[in-house]
Amino acid sequence: MLYGTGMSKTPASPKGKPAPKSQPRKAPAKPQGAAPEGDRIAKVLSRAGIASRREAERMIAEGRVSVNGKKIDSPALNVTAADRISVDGQPLPEAEAPRMWLYYKPIGLVTSNSDEKGRKTIFDELPEDMPRVMTVGRLDLNSEGLLLLTNDGGIKRKLELPATGWLRRYRVRINGRPKDEDFAPLRKGLVIEGERFQPMTVSLDRQQGANAWLTVGLREGKNREIRRAMEDIGFSVNRLLRVSYGPFQLGNLKPGEVEELRARVVRDQLGLEPEEEKPAARPTRARGGKPAGKPMGKPAGKPAGKQASQAPGKAGRPAGKAPPSRGARPEQRGGGKRPAGKNPRR
């Protein structure tokens, strides 16, 4: 026997047989419970501008949606770009680039696609040539001001989530002669009829006869939240105007006017990928459905942080607040009248 040679040999296979050849590695199998490919069918319909996710689910339940030639009755289905989708027998159009509009909702319009009481909705008054759009949140019948519109269900969902936490700022007129300390309960947070309201920011701007003007900020959007909170501390709201939603400002829009945001503003503010920003240049849509003859979507206002807080009919701002970027002008209630008509792509 030899020792210390520093060499070793591969042991021979028994009975002189050659060693087995190494087998090629197999691709690992997908773990059980792995997420399926593609996106939920309701999300795809929403991104294509057909309907919101909730409306898309109703359309599916009604048998109006087909995938690869077969009607489906459940939204629990993922689809990919290879699937053929049709709605009411028509092929699904390609998803448009995400777009957003600023809209000055006037008093007296309902923020919904239809109203069981037969009242006019915002969609009855939007320009005829606008694409199908959805509202981001709501404003009640007697409230006015900034309402965001979008053609993208993903944007709508993202902006409405409480986790987004964007500040919504309002100009509020109440009846009475309040003192600053009267609003302490609102700043701490209220519980009204078992419903918890998060703390609000409230500043007393000025007294105007029998009324007082306030600037109120909140980060959630419960139904009639400001009105209910004011009533709880003994004041009634007789005018409520939303002037900003996160970084988006009402600016100088007049009641009923619509203004599209630049695609780059939408992308930057919402953190969208650059490749999603490929909209064709289109004119800004004004009331009445006629092109306004200027570049698409001039952004209203300045970046976030420059919230509008100008009291109607008077320049100035509350102490400690940033100066207004483009003053809201709630005293203007005109804006022209457009021919009556339905938005054909609601």
PDB file of C-alpha atoms in Angstrom, residues 13-207:
ATOM      1  CA  SER A  13     -18.691   0.723  -8.939  1.00  0.00           C
ATOM      2  CA  PRO A  14     -19.393  -2.738  -7.570  1.00  0.00           C
ATOM      3  CA  LYS A  15     -18.838  -5.783  -9.820  1.00  0.00           C
ATOM      4  CA  GLY A  16     -16.920  -3.641 -12.331  1.00  0.00           C
ATOM      5  CA  LYS A  17     -19.976  -1.758 -13.588  1.00  0.00           C
ATOM      6  CA  PRO A  18     -19.430   1.885 -14.754  1.00  0.00           C
ATOM      7  CA  ALA A  19     -20.584   4.637 -12.435  1.00  0.00           C
ATOM      8  CA  PRO A  20     -24.082   5.989 -13.276  1.00  0.00           C
ATOM      9  CA  LYS A  21     -24.201   9.123 -15.348  1.00  0.00           C
ATOM     10  CA  SER A  22     -25.375  12.305 -13.630  1.00  0.00           C
ATOM     11  CA  GLN A  23     -28.978  13.169 -14.425  1.00  0.00           C
ATOM     12  CA  PRO A  24     -29.974  16.691 -15.630  1.00  0.00           C
ATOM     13  CA  ARG A  25     -31.646  18.801 -12.993  1.00  0.00           C
ATOM     14  CA  LYS A  26     -35.367  19.184 -13.241  1.00  0.00           C
ATOM     15  CA  ALA A  27     -36.985  22.597 -12.985  1.00  0.00           C
ATOM     16  CA  PRO A  28     -38.469  23.024  -9.529  1.00  0.00           C
ATOM     17  CA  ALA A  29     -42.197  22.504  -9.470  1.00  0.00           C
ATOM     18  CA  LYS A  30     -44.390  25.464  -8.605  1.00  0.00           C
ATOM     19  CA  PRO A  31     -45.244  25.374  -4.915  1.00  0.00           C
ATOM     20  CA  GLN A  32     -48.799  24.532  -4.101  1.00  0.00           C
ATOM     21  CA  GLY A  33     -50.891  27.616  -3.427  1.00  0.00           C
ATOM     22  CA  ALA A  34     -48.729  29.871  -5.641  1.00  0.00           C
ATOM     23  CA  ALA A  35     -50.545  32.925  -6.994  1.00  0.00           C
ATOM     24  CA  PRO A  36     -51.960  32.336 -10.496  1.00  0.00           C
ATOM     25  CA  GLU A  37     -50.632  34.319 -13.424  1.00  0.00           C
ATOM     26  CA  GLY A  38     -52.368  37.412 -14.734  1.00  0.00           C
ATOM     27  CA  ASP A  39     -54.898  39.705 -13.065  1.00  0.00           C
ATOM     28  CA  ARG A  40     -58.451  39.309 -11.853  1.00  0.00           C
ATOM     29  CA  ILE A  41     -60.977  39.777 -14.627  1.00  0.00           C
ATOM     30  CA  ALA A  42     -62.745  42.650 -12.806  1.00  0.00           C
ATOM     31  CA  LYS A  43     -59.440  44.521 -12.502  1.00  0.00           C
ATOM     32  CA  VAL A  44     -58.747  44.070 -16.213  1.00  0.00           C
ATOM     33  CA  LEU A  45     -62.203  45.395 -17.119  1.00  0.00           C
ATOM     34  CA  SER A  46     -61.659  48.367 -14.830  1.00  0.00           C
ATOM     35  CA  ARG A  47     -58.263  49.185 -16.326  1.00  0.00           C
ATOM     36  CA  ALA A  48     -59.811  49.096 -19.796  1.00  0.00           C
ATOM     37  CA  GLY A  49     -62.314  51.759 -18.714  1.00  0.00           C
ATOM     38  CA  ILE A  50     -65.337  49.473 -18.972  1.00  0.00           C
ATOM     39  CA  ALA A  51     -66.515  49.827 -15.383  1.00  0.00           C
ATOM     40  CA  SER A  52     -65.328  50.086 -11.816  1.00  0.00           C
ATOM     41  CA  ARG A  53     -64.395  46.780 -10.192  1.00  0.00           C
ATOM     42  CA  ARG A  54     -67.683  46.555  -8.347  1.00  0.00           C
ATOM     43  CA  GLU A  55     -69.669  47.333 -11.496  1.00  0.00           C
ATOM     44  CA  ALA A  56     -67.571  44.821 -13.459  1.00  0.00           C
ATOM     45  CA  GLU A  57     -68.440  42.113 -10.933  1.00  0.00           C
ATOM     46  CA  ARG A  58     -72.132  42.870 -11.446  1.00  0.00           C
ATOM     47  CA  MET A  59     -71.696  42.652 -15.224  1.00  0.00           C
ATOM     48  CA  ILE A  60     -70.027  39.268 -14.820  1.00  0.00           C
ATOM     49  CA  ALA A  61     -72.857  38.007 -12.614  1.00  0.00           C
ATOM     50  CA  GLU A  62     -75.337  39.119 -15.307  1.00  0.00           C
ATOM     51  CA  GLY A  63     -73.538  36.975 -17.903  1.00  0.00           C
ATOM     52  CA  ARG A  64     -72.346  39.915 -20.001  1.00  0.00           C
ATOM     53  CA  VAL A  65     -68.644  38.962 -19.987  1.00  0.00           C
ATOM     54  CA  SER A  66     -67.008  36.162 -21.989  1.00  0.00           C
ATOM     55  CA  VAL A  67     -63.463  34.811 -21.838  1.00  0.00           C
ATOM     56  CA  ASN A  68     -62.161  32.807 -24.799  1.00  0.00           C
ATOM     57  CA  GLY A  69     -65.687  32.458 -26.153  1.00  0.00           C
ATOM     58  CA  LYS A  70     -67.302  31.222 -22.926  1.00  0.00           C
ATOM     59  CA  LYS A  71     -69.519  33.276 -20.652  1.00  0.00           C
ATOM     60  CA  ILE A  72     -68.342  33.529 -17.065  1.00  0.00           C
ATOM     61  CA  ASP A  73     -70.475  34.029 -13.994  1.00  0.00           C
ATOM     62  CA  SER A  74     -67.820  34.538 -11.307  1.00  0.00           C
ATOM     63  CA  PRO A  75     -65.150  37.253 -10.924  1.00  0.00           C
ATOM     64  CA  ALA A  76     -62.826  34.680  -9.313  1.00  0.00           C
ATOM     65  CA  LEU A  77     -60.828  34.284 -12.506  1.00  0.00           C
ATOM     66  CA  ASN A  78     -57.383  35.490 -13.518  1.00  0.00           C
ATOM     67  CA  VAL A  79     -56.723  36.392 -17.145  1.00  0.00           C
ATOM     68  CA  THR A  80     -53.596  37.267 -19.115  1.00  0.00           C
ATOM     69  CA  ALA A  81     -52.905  39.139 -22.332  1.00  0.00           C
ATOM     70  CA  ALA A  82     -53.331  35.855 -24.226  1.00  0.00           C
ATOM     71  CA  ASP A  83     -57.004  35.558 -23.219  1.00  0.00           C
ATOM     72  CA  ARG A  84     -59.773  36.876 -25.478  1.00  0.00           C
ATOM     73  CA  ILE A  85     -62.235  38.963 -23.459  1.00  0.00           C
ATOM     74  CA  SER A  86     -65.503  40.412 -24.700  1.00  0.00           C
ATOM     75  CA  VAL A  87     -68.276  42.426 -23.048  1.00  0.00           C
ATOM     76  CA  ASP A  88     -71.787  42.292 -24.501  1.00  0.00           C
ATOM     77  CA  GLY A  89     -70.283  40.523 -27.511  1.00  0.00           C
ATOM     78  CA  GLN A  90     -67.754  43.276 -28.212  1.00  0.00           C
ATOM     79  CA  PRO A  91     -63.986  42.679 -27.853  1.00  0.00           C
ATOM     80  CA  LEU A  92     -62.376  44.405 -24.902  1.00  0.00           C
ATOM     81  CA  PRO A  93     -60.602  47.596 -26.040  1.00  0.00           C
ATOM     82  CA  GLU A  94     -56.971  48.057 -25.159  1.00  0.00           C
ATOM     83  CA  ALA A  95     -56.399  49.780 -21.839  1.00  0.00           C
ATOM     84  CA  GLU A  96     -55.791  53.518 -22.199  1.00  0.00           C
ATOM     85  CA  ALA A  97     -52.960  55.273 -20.464  1.00  0.00           C
ATOM     86  CA  PRO A  98     -53.999  56.430 -16.962  1.00  0.00           C
ATOM     87  CA  ARG A  99     -55.605  59.873 -17.116  1.00  0.00           C
ATOM     88  CA  MET A 100     -57.041  62.239 -14.514  1.00  0.00           C
ATOM     89  CA  TRP A 101     -59.227  65.327 -14.550  1.00  0.00           C
ATOM     90  CA  LEU A 102     -60.036  68.075 -12.068  1.00  0.00           C
ATOM     91  CA  TYR A 103     -63.744  68.867 -11.940  1.00  0.00           C
ATOM     92  CA  TYR A 104     -65.566  71.622 -10.069  1.00  0.00           C
ATOM     93  CA  LYS A 105     -68.700  69.860  -8.886  1.00  0.00           C
ATOM     94  CA  PRO A 106     -71.548  72.361  -8.556  1.00  0.00           C
ATOM     95  CA  ILE A 107     -74.161  72.259  -5.813  1.00  0.00           C
ATOM     96  CA  GLY A 108     -77.240  70.212  -6.704  1.00  0.00           C
ATOM     97  CA  LEU A 109     -75.638  67.323  -8.616  1.00  0.00           C
ATOM     98  CA  VAL A 110     -75.436  63.759  -7.328  1.00  0.00           C
ATOM     99  CA  THR A 111     -72.042  62.036  -7.427  1.00  0.00           C
ATOM    100  CA  SER A 112     -73.173  58.708  -8.876  1.00  0.00           C
ATOM    101  CA  ASN A 113     -73.861  57.091 -12.238  1.00  0.00           C
ATOM    102  CA  SER A 114     -77.611  57.160 -11.666  1.00  0.00           C
ATOM    103  CA  ASP A 115     -80.007  58.314  -8.976  1.00  0.00           C
ATOM    104  CA  GLU A 116     -83.057  56.419  -7.776  1.00  0.00           C
ATOM    105  CA  LYS A 117     -84.856  59.734  -7.168  1.00  0.00           C
ATOM    106  CA  GLY A 118     -84.283  60.943 -10.715  1.00  0.00           C
ATOM    107  CA  ARG A 119     -81.968  63.796  -9.719  1.00  0.00           C
ATOM    108  CA  LYS A 120     -79.271  65.029 -12.082  1.00  0.00           C
ATOM    109  CA  THR A 121     -75.837  63.489 -11.681  1.00  0.00           C
ATOM    110  CA  ILE A 122     -72.423  64.877 -12.535  1.00  0.00           C
ATOM    111  CA  PHE A 123     -72.332  62.506 -15.518  1.00  0.00           C
ATOM    112  CA  ASP A 124     -75.345  64.278 -16.995  1.00  0.00           C
ATOM    113  CA  GLU A 125     -73.335  67.504 -17.073  1.00  0.00           C
ATOM    114  CA  LEU A 126     -69.882  66.334 -18.159  1.00  0.00           C
ATOM    115  CA  PRO A 127     -68.753  67.184 -21.720  1.00  0.00           C
ATOM    116  CA  GLU A 128     -70.194  64.808 -24.316  1.00  0.00           C
ATOM    117  CA  ASP A 129     -66.824  63.810 -25.763  1.00  0.00           C
ATOM    118  CA  MET A 130     -65.188  62.778 -22.501  1.00  0.00           C
ATOM    119  CA  PRO A 131     -64.279  59.095 -22.204  1.00  0.00           C
ATOM    120  CA  ARG A 132     -65.894  56.944 -19.552  1.00  0.00           C
ATOM    121  CA  VAL A 133     -64.647  58.199 -16.180  1.00  0.00           C
ATOM    122  CA  MET A 134     -65.034  57.315 -12.516  1.00  0.00           C
ATOM    123  CA  THR A 135     -65.052  59.604  -9.518  1.00  0.00           C
ATOM    124  CA  VAL A 136     -62.450  59.440  -6.776  1.00  0.00           C
ATOM    125  CA  GLY A 137     -64.627  59.538  -3.673  1.00  0.00           C
ATOM    126  CA  ARG A 138     -67.757  61.662  -3.516  1.00  0.00           C
ATOM    127  CA  LEU A 139     -69.194  65.019  -2.605  1.00  0.00           C
ATOM    128  CA  ASP A 140     -72.753  65.141  -1.308  1.00  0.00           C
ATOM    129  CA  LEU A 141     -75.618  66.903  -3.068  1.00  0.00           C
ATOM    130  CA  ASN A 142     -75.179  70.232  -1.245  1.00  0.00           C
ATOM    131  CA  SER A 143     -71.371  70.289  -1.321  1.00  0.00           C
ATOM    132  CA  GLU A 144     -69.239  71.734  -4.097  1.00  0.00           C
ATOM    133  CA  GLY A 145     -65.669  71.998  -5.245  1.00  0.00           C
ATOM    134  CA  LEU A 146     -62.877  69.695  -6.332  1.00  0.00           C
ATOM    135  CA  LEU A 147     -63.796  66.217  -7.496  1.00  0.00           C
ATOM    136  CA  LEU A 148     -61.142  64.035  -9.121  1.00  0.00           C
ATOM    137  CA  LEU A 149     -62.097  61.977 -12.174  1.00  0.00           C
ATOM    138  CA  THR A 150     -60.097  59.155 -13.746  1.00  0.00           C
ATOM    139  CA  ASN A 151     -60.419  56.560 -16.508  1.00  0.00           C
ATOM    140  CA  ASP A 152     -58.417  54.031 -14.487  1.00  0.00           C
ATOM    141  CA  GLY A 153     -59.956  51.844 -11.806  1.00  0.00           C
ATOM    142  CA  GLY A 154     -56.557  51.200 -10.233  1.00  0.00           C
ATOM    143  CA  ILE A 155     -56.004  54.926  -9.677  1.00  0.00           C
ATOM    144  CA  LYS A 156     -59.485  55.308  -8.199  1.00  0.00           C
ATOM    145  CA  ARG A 157     -58.872  52.488  -5.758  1.00  0.00           C
ATOM    146  CA  LYS A 158     -55.437  53.744  -4.798  1.00  0.00           C
ATOM    147  CA  LEU A 159     -56.582  57.296  -4.061  1.00  0.00           C
ATOM    148  CA  GLU A 160     -59.587  56.156  -2.026  1.00  0.00           C
ATOM    149  CA  LEU A 161     -57.686  53.784   0.254  1.00  0.00           C
ATOM    150  CA  PRO A 162     -57.389  55.126   3.827  1.00  0.00           C
ATOM    151  CA  ALA A 163     -53.729  54.076   3.778  1.00  0.00           C
ATOM    152  CA  THR A 164     -53.047  56.778   1.162  1.00  0.00           C
ATOM    153  CA  GLY A 165     -53.751  59.376   3.837  1.00  0.00           C
ATOM    154  CA  TRP A 166     -53.853  62.385   1.534  1.00  0.00           C
ATOM    155  CA  LEU A 167     -55.148  65.544   3.166  1.00  0.00           C
ATOM    156  CA  ARG A 168     -58.468  66.838   1.820  1.00  0.00           C
ATOM    157  CA  ARG A 169     -58.926  70.526   2.557  1.00  0.00           C
ATOM    158  CA  TYR A 170     -62.274  72.359   2.713  1.00  0.00           C
ATOM    159  CA  ARG A 171     -63.543  75.899   3.085  1.00  0.00           C
ATOM    160  CA  VAL A 172     -66.498  75.700   5.452  1.00  0.00           C
ATOM    161  CA  ARG A 173     -69.052  78.356   6.376  1.00  0.00           C
ATOM    162  CA  ILE A 174     -71.010  77.818   9.581  1.00  0.00           C
ATOM    163  CA  ASN A 175     -73.779  79.775  11.225  1.00  0.00           C
ATOM    164  CA  GLY A 176     -72.801  81.341  14.560  1.00  0.00           C
ATOM    165  CA  ARG A 177     -69.961  83.133  16.319  1.00  0.00           C
ATOM    166  CA  PRO A 178     -67.584  80.358  17.353  1.00  0.00           C
ATOM    167  CA  LYS A 179     -64.394  80.660  19.360  1.00  0.00           C
ATOM    168  CA  ASP A 180     -61.258  78.746  18.495  1.00  0.00           C
ATOM    169  CA  GLU A 181     -61.568  76.525  21.577  1.00  0.00           C
ATOM    170  CA  ASP A 182     -64.994  75.339  20.385  1.00  0.00           C
ATOM    171  CA  PHE A 183     -63.250  73.143  17.833  1.00  0.00           C
ATOM    172  CA  ALA A 184     -61.087  71.244  20.342  1.00  0.00           C
ATOM    173  CA  PRO A 185     -63.293  68.106  20.131  1.00  0.00           C
ATOM    174  CA  LEU A 186     -62.820  67.974  16.361  1.00  0.00           C
ATOM    175  CA  ARG A 187     -59.065  68.233  16.733  1.00  0.00           C
ATOM    176  CA  LYS A 188     -59.047  65.360  19.211  1.00  0.00           C
ATOM    177  CA  GLY A 189     -61.424  63.132  17.256  1.00  0.00           C
ATOM    178  CA  LEU A 190     -65.107  62.396  17.804  1.00  0.00           C
ATOM    179  CA  VAL A 191     -67.360  59.397  18.214  1.00  0.00           C
ATOM    180  CA  ILE A 192     -70.820  60.084  16.761  1.00  0.00           C
ATOM    181  CA  GLU A 193     -73.488  57.390  17.038  1.00  0.00           C
ATOM    182  CA  GLY A 194     -70.789  54.793  17.529  1.00  0.00           C
ATOM    183  CA  GLU A 195     -68.763  55.914  14.500  1.00  0.00           C
ATOM    184  CA  ARG A 196     -65.213  57.100  15.095  1.00  0.00           C
ATOM    185  CA  PHE A 197     -64.078  60.282  13.322  1.00  0.00           C
ATOM    186  CA  GLN A 198     -60.343  60.827  13.097  1.00  0.00           C
ATOM    187  CA  PRO A 199     -58.868  64.161  14.287  1.00  0.00           C
ATOM    188  CA  MET A 200     -59.331  67.083  11.918  1.00  0.00           C
ATOM    189  CA  THR A 201     -57.346  70.260  11.463  1.00  0.00           C
ATOM    190  CA  VAL A 202     -59.571  73.290  12.013  1.00  0.00           C
ATOM    191  CA  SER A 203     -58.695  76.966  11.772  1.00  0.00           C
ATOM    192  CA  LEU A 204     -61.080  79.853  12.380  1.00  0.00           C
ATOM    193  CA  ASP A 205     -60.413  82.281   9.547  1.00  0.00           C
ATOM    194  CA  ARG A 206     -62.860  85.153   9.922  1.00  0.00           C
ATOM    195  CA  GLN A 207     -66.316  86.218  11.037  1.00  0.00           C
TER     196      GLN A 207
END
